[in-house]
mmCIF file of C-alpha atoms in Angstrom:
data_model
loop_
_atom_site.group_PDB
_atom_site.id
_atom_site.type_symbol
_atom_site.label_atom_id
_atom_site.label_comp_id
_atom_site.label_asym_id
_atom_site.label_seq_id
_atom_site.Cartn_x
_atom_site.Cartn_y
_atom_site.Cartn_z
ATOM 1 C CA ALA A 1051 -54.404 -155.139 -54.449
ATOM 2 C CA ILE A 1052 -55.190 -155.570 -50.769
ATOM 3 C CA GLN A 1053 -56.788 -152.468 -49.288
ATOM 4 C CA LEU A 1054 -56.056 -151.377 -45.728
ATOM 5 C CA THR A 1055 -58.586 -149.188 -43.943
ATOM 6 C CA GLN A 1056 -57.496 -147.412 -40.783
ATOM 7 C CA SER A 1057 -59.852 -146.036 -38.183
ATOM 8 C CA PRO A 1058 -60.231 -143.461 -37.009
ATOM 9 C CA SER A 1059 -58.700 -141.146 -39.621
ATOM 10 C CA SER A 1060 -57.939 -138.669 -36.874
ATOM 11 C CA LEU A 1061 -57.979 -138.785 -33.131
ATOM 12 C CA SER A 1062 -57.602 -136.240 -30.332
ATOM 13 C CA ALA A 1063 -56.174 -137.449 -27.059
ATOM 14 C CA SER A 1064 -54.338 -136.228 -23.980
ATOM 15 C CA VAL A 1065 -50.956 -137.073 -22.522
ATOM 16 C CA GLY A 1066 -51.337 -140.215 -20.440
ATOM 17 C CA ASP A 1067 -54.317 -141.558 -22.391
ATOM 18 C CA ARG A 1068 -54.487 -145.099 -23.755
ATOM 19 C CA VAL A 1069 -55.071 -144.997 -27.504
ATOM 20 C CA THR A 1070 -55.993 -147.716 -29.987
ATOM 21 C CA ILE A 1071 -55.818 -147.442 -33.780
ATOM 22 C CA THR A 1072 -57.386 -150.096 -35.995
ATOM 23 C CA CYS A 1073 -56.289 -151.368 -39.407
ATOM 24 C CA ARG A 1074 -58.600 -153.640 -41.382
ATOM 25 C CA ALA A 1075 -57.464 -155.555 -44.472
ATOM 26 C CA SER A 1076 -59.749 -156.273 -47.417
ATOM 27 C CA GLN A 1077 -58.653 -159.917 -47.280
ATOM 28 C CA GLY A 1078 -56.703 -162.080 -44.877
ATOM 29 C CA ILE A 1079 -53.010 -161.257 -44.553
ATOM 30 C CA SER A 1080 -52.022 -163.608 -41.711
ATOM 31 C CA SER A 1081 -49.679 -161.559 -39.488
ATOM 32 C CA ALA A 1082 -47.925 -159.748 -42.348
ATOM 33 C CA LEU A 1083 -48.486 -156.238 -41.032
ATOM 34 C CA ALA A 1084 -46.246 -153.395 -39.935
ATOM 35 C CA TRP A 1085 -46.954 -150.103 -38.196
ATOM 36 C CA TYR A 1086 -45.077 -146.844 -38.774
ATOM 37 C CA GLN A 1087 -45.012 -143.451 -37.065
ATOM 38 C CA GLN A 1088 -44.505 -140.315 -39.139
ATOM 39 C CA LYS A 1089 -43.910 -136.844 -37.782
ATOM 40 C CA PRO A 1090 -44.338 -133.719 -39.951
ATOM 41 C CA GLY A 1091 -41.545 -133.318 -42.466
ATOM 42 C CA LYS A 1092 -39.930 -136.597 -41.456
ATOM 43 C CA ALA A 1093 -39.729 -140.078 -42.892
ATOM 44 C CA PRO A 1094 -41.863 -142.875 -41.453
ATOM 45 C CA LYS A 1095 -40.294 -144.849 -38.615
ATOM 46 C CA LEU A 1096 -40.918 -148.571 -38.128
ATOM 47 C CA LEU A 1097 -42.634 -149.384 -34.825
ATOM 48 C CA ILE A 1098 -44.070 -152.882 -35.177
ATOM 49 C CA TYR A 1099 -43.574 -155.737 -37.657
ATOM 50 C CA ASP A 1100 -45.244 -159.132 -37.983
ATOM 51 C CA ALA A 1101 -48.300 -157.529 -36.384
ATOM 52 C CA SER A 1102 -46.965 -157.685 -32.837
ATOM 53 C CA SER A 1103 -43.150 -157.651 -32.820
ATOM 54 C CA LEU A 1104 -41.700 -154.455 -31.369
ATOM 55 C CA GLU A 1105 -38.842 -152.966 -33.376
ATOM 56 C CA SER A 1106 -35.639 -152.556 -31.397
ATOM 57 C CA GLY A 1107 -35.464 -149.207 -29.620
ATOM 58 C CA VAL A 1108 -39.201 -148.533 -29.753
ATOM 59 C CA PRO A 1109 -40.720 -147.805 -26.315
ATOM 60 C CA SER A 1110 -42.694 -150.636 -24.753
ATOM 61 C CA ARG A 1111 -45.797 -148.448 -24.476
ATOM 62 C CA PHE A 1112 -46.360 -149.311 -28.148
ATOM 63 C CA SER A 1113 -47.914 -152.691 -28.880
ATOM 64 C CA GLY A 1114 -49.578 -154.389 -31.814
ATOM 65 C CA SER A 1115 -52.015 -157.236 -32.102
ATOM 66 C CA GLY A 1116 -54.214 -159.050 -34.560
ATOM 67 C CA SER A 1117 -54.105 -161.476 -37.441
ATOM 68 C CA GLY A 1118 -56.136 -162.230 -40.526
ATOM 69 C CA THR A 1119 -57.997 -159.028 -41.356
ATOM 70 C CA ASP A 1120 -58.167 -157.027 -38.126
ATOM 71 C CA PHE A 1121 -55.215 -155.387 -36.421
ATOM 72 C CA THR A 1122 -54.656 -152.825 -33.682
ATOM 73 C CA LEU A 1123 -51.872 -150.522 -32.583
ATOM 74 C CA THR A 1124 -52.102 -149.507 -28.943
ATOM 75 C CA ILE A 1125 -50.194 -146.796 -27.117
ATOM 76 C CA SER A 1126 -50.622 -147.522 -23.428
ATOM 77 C CA SER A 1127 -49.842 -144.053 -22.062
ATOM 78 C CA LEU A 1128 -49.455 -141.240 -24.566
ATOM 79 C CA GLN A 1129 -46.342 -139.143 -24.354
ATOM 80 C CA PRO A 1130 -45.894 -135.695 -25.967
ATOM 81 C CA GLU A 1131 -43.563 -137.144 -28.606
ATOM 82 C CA ASP A 1132 -46.221 -139.660 -29.741
ATOM 83 C CA PHE A 1133 -48.400 -137.083 -31.464
ATOM 84 C CA ALA A 1134 -47.904 -137.984 -35.111
ATOM 85 C CA THR A 1135 -49.524 -139.838 -37.998
ATOM 86 C CA TYR A 1136 -49.550 -143.628 -37.918
ATOM 87 C CA TYR A 1137 -49.669 -145.955 -40.933
ATOM 88 C CA CYS A 1138 -50.169 -149.668 -41.275
ATOM 89 C CA GLN A 1139 -48.618 -151.637 -44.149
ATOM 90 C CA GLN A 1140 -49.333 -155.157 -45.369
ATOM 91 C CA PHE A 1141 -46.629 -157.337 -46.856
ATOM 92 C CA ASN A 1142 -48.588 -160.538 -47.375
ATOM 93 C CA SER A 1143 -48.797 -160.016 -51.116
ATOM 94 C CA TYR A 1144 -47.656 -157.710 -53.861
ATOM 95 C CA PRO A 1145 -48.192 -154.913 -54.296
ATOM 96 C CA GLN A 1146 -47.439 -154.014 -50.736
ATOM 97 C CA THR A 1147 -49.939 -151.422 -49.591
ATOM 98 C CA PHE A 1148 -50.376 -148.889 -46.803
ATOM 99 C CA GLY A 1149 -53.375 -147.666 -44.896
ATOM 100 C CA GLN A 1150 -54.478 -144.074 -45.364
ATOM 101 C CA GLY A 1151 -53.078 -142.997 -42.016
ATOM 102 C CA THR A 1152 -54.391 -141.965 -38.596
ATOM 103 C CA LYS A 1153 -53.457 -138.512 -37.341
ATOM 104 C CA LEU A 1154 -53.090 -138.400 -33.573
ATOM 105 C CA GLU A 1155 -53.488 -134.882 -32.228
ATOM 106 C CA ILE A 1156 -53.258 -133.284 -28.816
ATOM 107 C CA LYS A 1157 -56.592 -132.609 -27.135
ATOM 108 C CA GLN B 603 -25.859 -147.661 -38.490
ATOM 109 C CA VAL B 604 -27.508 -147.907 -41.872
ATOM 110 C CA GLN B 605 -28.304 -144.573 -43.477
ATOM 111 C CA LEU B 606 -29.938 -143.754 -46.785
ATOM 112 C CA GLN B 607 -29.890 -140.447 -48.654
ATOM 113 C CA GLU B 608 -31.941 -139.546 -51.710
ATOM 114 C CA SER B 609 -30.668 -137.118 -54.332
ATOM 115 C CA GLY B 610 -31.870 -135.757 -57.645
ATOM 116 C CA PRO B 611 -33.684 -132.853 -59.292
ATOM 117 C CA GLY B 612 -36.473 -131.265 -57.292
ATOM 118 C CA LEU B 613 -38.308 -130.071 -60.403
ATOM 119 C CA VAL B 614 -39.212 -132.144 -63.448
ATOM 120 C CA LYS B 615 -41.225 -131.063 -66.482
ATOM 121 C CA PRO B 616 -44.373 -132.931 -67.501
ATOM 122 C CA SER B 617 -43.756 -135.847 -69.895
ATOM 123 C CA GLU B 618 -40.098 -136.037 -68.882
ATOM 124 C CA THR B 619 -38.345 -138.680 -66.764
ATOM 125 C CA LEU B 620 -37.858 -138.352 -63.016
ATOM 126 C CA SER B 621 -34.483 -139.698 -61.866
ATOM 127 C CA LEU B 622 -33.426 -140.203 -58.263
ATOM 128 C CA THR B 623 -30.529 -141.940 -56.571
ATOM 129 C CA CYS B 624 -30.318 -143.385 -53.085
ATOM 130 C CA ALA B 625 -26.869 -143.594 -51.501
ATOM 131 C CA VAL B 626 -26.504 -146.196 -48.765
ATOM 132 C CA SER B 627 -23.938 -145.935 -45.984
ATOM 133 C CA GLY B 628 -23.193 -148.189 -43.045
ATOM 134 C CA TYR B 629 -24.223 -151.319 -44.935
ATOM 135 C CA SER B 630 -23.125 -152.949 -48.167
ATOM 136 C CA ILE B 631 -25.987 -153.415 -50.625
ATOM 137 C CA SER B 632 -24.202 -156.540 -51.827
ATOM 138 C CA SER B 633 -24.661 -158.114 -48.386
ATOM 139 C CA GLY B 634 -28.360 -158.661 -48.995
ATOM 140 C CA TYR B 635 -31.811 -157.195 -48.396
ATOM 141 C CA TYR B 636 -34.035 -155.597 -50.938
ATOM 142 C CA TRP B 637 -33.967 -151.838 -51.471
ATOM 143 C CA GLY B 638 -37.130 -149.933 -52.207
ATOM 144 C CA TRP B 639 -38.756 -146.697 -53.255
ATOM 145 C CA ILE B 640 -41.914 -145.297 -51.699
ATOM 146 C CA ARG B 641 -43.615 -141.993 -52.441
ATOM 147 C CA GLN B 642 -46.024 -139.681 -50.642
ATOM 148 C CA PRO B 643 -47.957 -136.938 -52.438
ATOM 149 C CA PRO B 644 -48.253 -133.756 -50.372
ATOM 150 C CA GLY B 645 -50.742 -134.264 -47.554
ATOM 151 C CA LYS B 646 -51.518 -137.827 -48.635
ATOM 152 C CA GLY B 647 -50.573 -141.396 -47.823
ATOM 153 C CA LEU B 648 -47.751 -143.716 -48.798
ATOM 154 C CA GLU B 649 -47.415 -145.676 -52.044
ATOM 155 C CA TRP B 650 -44.831 -148.389 -52.665
ATOM 156 C CA ILE B 651 -43.213 -147.904 -56.078
ATOM 157 C CA GLY B 652 -40.889 -150.884 -56.341
ATOM 158 C CA SER B 653 -37.888 -152.704 -54.917
ATOM 159 C CA ILE B 654 -34.665 -154.271 -56.105
ATOM 160 C CA TYR B 655 -32.404 -157.007 -54.780
ATOM 161 C CA HIS B 656 -28.632 -156.610 -54.898
ATOM 162 C CA SER B 657 -28.568 -159.149 -57.708
ATOM 163 C CA GLY B 658 -30.748 -156.865 -59.794
ATOM 164 C CA SER B 659 -34.081 -158.672 -59.435
ATOM 165 C CA THR B 660 -36.884 -156.144 -59.354
ATOM 166 C CA TYR B 661 -40.488 -155.938 -58.140
ATOM 167 C CA TYR B 662 -42.719 -153.093 -59.206
ATOM 168 C CA ASN B 663 -46.136 -151.849 -58.215
ATOM 169 C CA PRO B 664 -48.420 -152.853 -61.115
ATOM 170 C CA SER B 665 -49.971 -149.381 -61.047
ATOM 171 C CA LEU B 666 -46.620 -147.853 -62.048
ATOM 172 C CA LYS B 667 -44.824 -150.774 -63.654
ATOM 173 C CA SER B 668 -45.021 -149.502 -67.220
ATOM 174 C CA ARG B 669 -43.178 -146.306 -66.267
ATOM 175 C CA VAL B 670 -40.733 -147.446 -63.565
ATOM 176 C CA THR B 671 -37.174 -148.689 -63.735
ATOM 177 C CA ILE B 672 -35.122 -149.388 -60.607
ATOM 178 C CA SER B 673 -31.452 -150.254 -60.901
ATOM 179 C CA VAL B 674 -28.593 -150.938 -58.510
ATOM 180 C CA ASP B 675 -24.902 -150.012 -58.604
ATOM 181 C CA THR B 676 -23.137 -152.140 -56.011
ATOM 182 C CA SER B 677 -19.759 -150.519 -56.787
ATOM 183 C CA LYS B 678 -21.146 -147.178 -55.598
ATOM 184 C CA ASN B 679 -23.426 -148.762 -52.969
ATOM 185 C CA GLN B 680 -26.452 -147.004 -54.359
ATOM 186 C CA PHE B 681 -29.665 -147.700 -56.219
ATOM 187 C CA SER B 682 -31.734 -145.551 -58.515
ATOM 188 C CA LEU B 683 -35.284 -144.825 -59.643
ATOM 189 C CA LYS B 684 -36.465 -143.679 -63.034
ATOM 190 C CA LEU B 685 -40.112 -142.772 -63.601
ATOM 191 C CA SER B 686 -41.001 -141.841 -67.155
ATOM 192 C CA SER B 687 -43.761 -139.695 -68.677
ATOM 193 C CA VAL B 688 -44.420 -137.867 -65.426
ATOM 194 C CA THR B 689 -47.482 -135.729 -64.773
ATOM 195 C CA ALA B 690 -48.533 -133.467 -61.926
ATOM 196 C CA ALA B 691 -49.920 -136.566 -60.197
ATOM 197 C CA ASP B 692 -46.331 -137.747 -59.715
ATOM 198 C CA THR B 693 -45.520 -134.765 -57.510
ATOM 199 C CA ALA B 694 -44.542 -136.270 -54.180
ATOM 200 C CA VAL B 695 -41.888 -136.778 -51.562
ATOM 201 C CA TYR B 696 -39.885 -139.786 -52.713
ATOM 202 C CA TYR B 697 -38.322 -141.995 -50.065
ATOM 203 C CA CYS B 698 -35.822 -144.790 -50.401
ATOM 204 C CA ALA B 699 -35.672 -147.500 -47.757
ATOM 205 C CA ARG B 700 -34.160 -150.853 -46.946
ATOM 206 C CA HIS B 701 -36.777 -153.470 -47.673
ATOM 207 C CA HIS B 702 -36.641 -156.439 -45.306
ATOM 208 C CA PRO B 703 -37.061 -159.792 -47.106
ATOM 209 C CA ARG B 704 -40.165 -160.372 -45.004
ATOM 210 C CA GLY B 705 -41.636 -157.107 -46.275
ATOM 211 C CA TRP B 706 -41.318 -154.101 -43.973
ATOM 212 C CA PHE B 707 -39.238 -150.991 -44.649
ATOM 213 C CA ASP B 708 -36.491 -149.934 -42.258
ATOM 214 C CA PRO B 709 -34.668 -147.617 -42.198
ATOM 215 C CA TRP B 710 -35.868 -144.856 -44.511
ATOM 216 C CA GLY B 711 -34.062 -141.972 -46.135
ATOM 217 C CA GLN B 712 -35.138 -138.453 -45.225
ATOM 218 C CA GLY B 713 -37.079 -138.084 -48.471
ATOM 219 C CA THR B 714 -36.844 -135.649 -51.355
ATOM 220 C CA LEU B 715 -39.662 -133.569 -52.799
ATOM 221 C CA VAL B 716 -40.060 -133.800 -56.546
ATOM 222 C CA THR B 717 -42.428 -131.369 -58.188
ATOM 223 C CA VAL B 718 -43.709 -131.941 -61.713
ATOM 224 C CA SER B 719 -44.374 -128.599 -63.333
ATOM 225 C CA SER B 720 -43.549 -126.692 -66.474
#
């Protein structure tokens, strides 16, 4: 199975900061990557698919980039509601796998 | 608006079978898409369990394949998960989700916690 490694595992930042989270795949997955946001006690919410396509209704401060093995999720200007855990997921091959998560906390 | 809702016992004894159902509203399962199950042990990450197409074709995570059965009931617009021979390691929040043919999951149900304990 393809392994996804996210970095950092946790991150402290302030409202208004620009934040970047990285997801690295153990082998090339083209652009078959999605990003999700999960708040405590809630289900994950799709943010980005196909590495860089913004899901409808998701604020434009979220963006994704990358292909092959290295991917990034960027939040251009953190808002209070963005503090959550973020997961990447690859769907290039079965079994589909998720990264271990990055917890974004308020500084 | 598509909505999914999991239901089933919150407590299962070791060695028994976990059974959950996901009711879909706002979209007919027969119209297409895959429908999947994902789980998340307390405080841990996400694990895809398996998915089913409305025709009944299934795809399972090899790590769980020997114990998993996913079925669909288009007449009730719902799909179900059975996980046999459970242990404490199967304690998790279980989510159902619509599984896009390309591979991402959206939307998700709210999740249901299943605890394996005697």
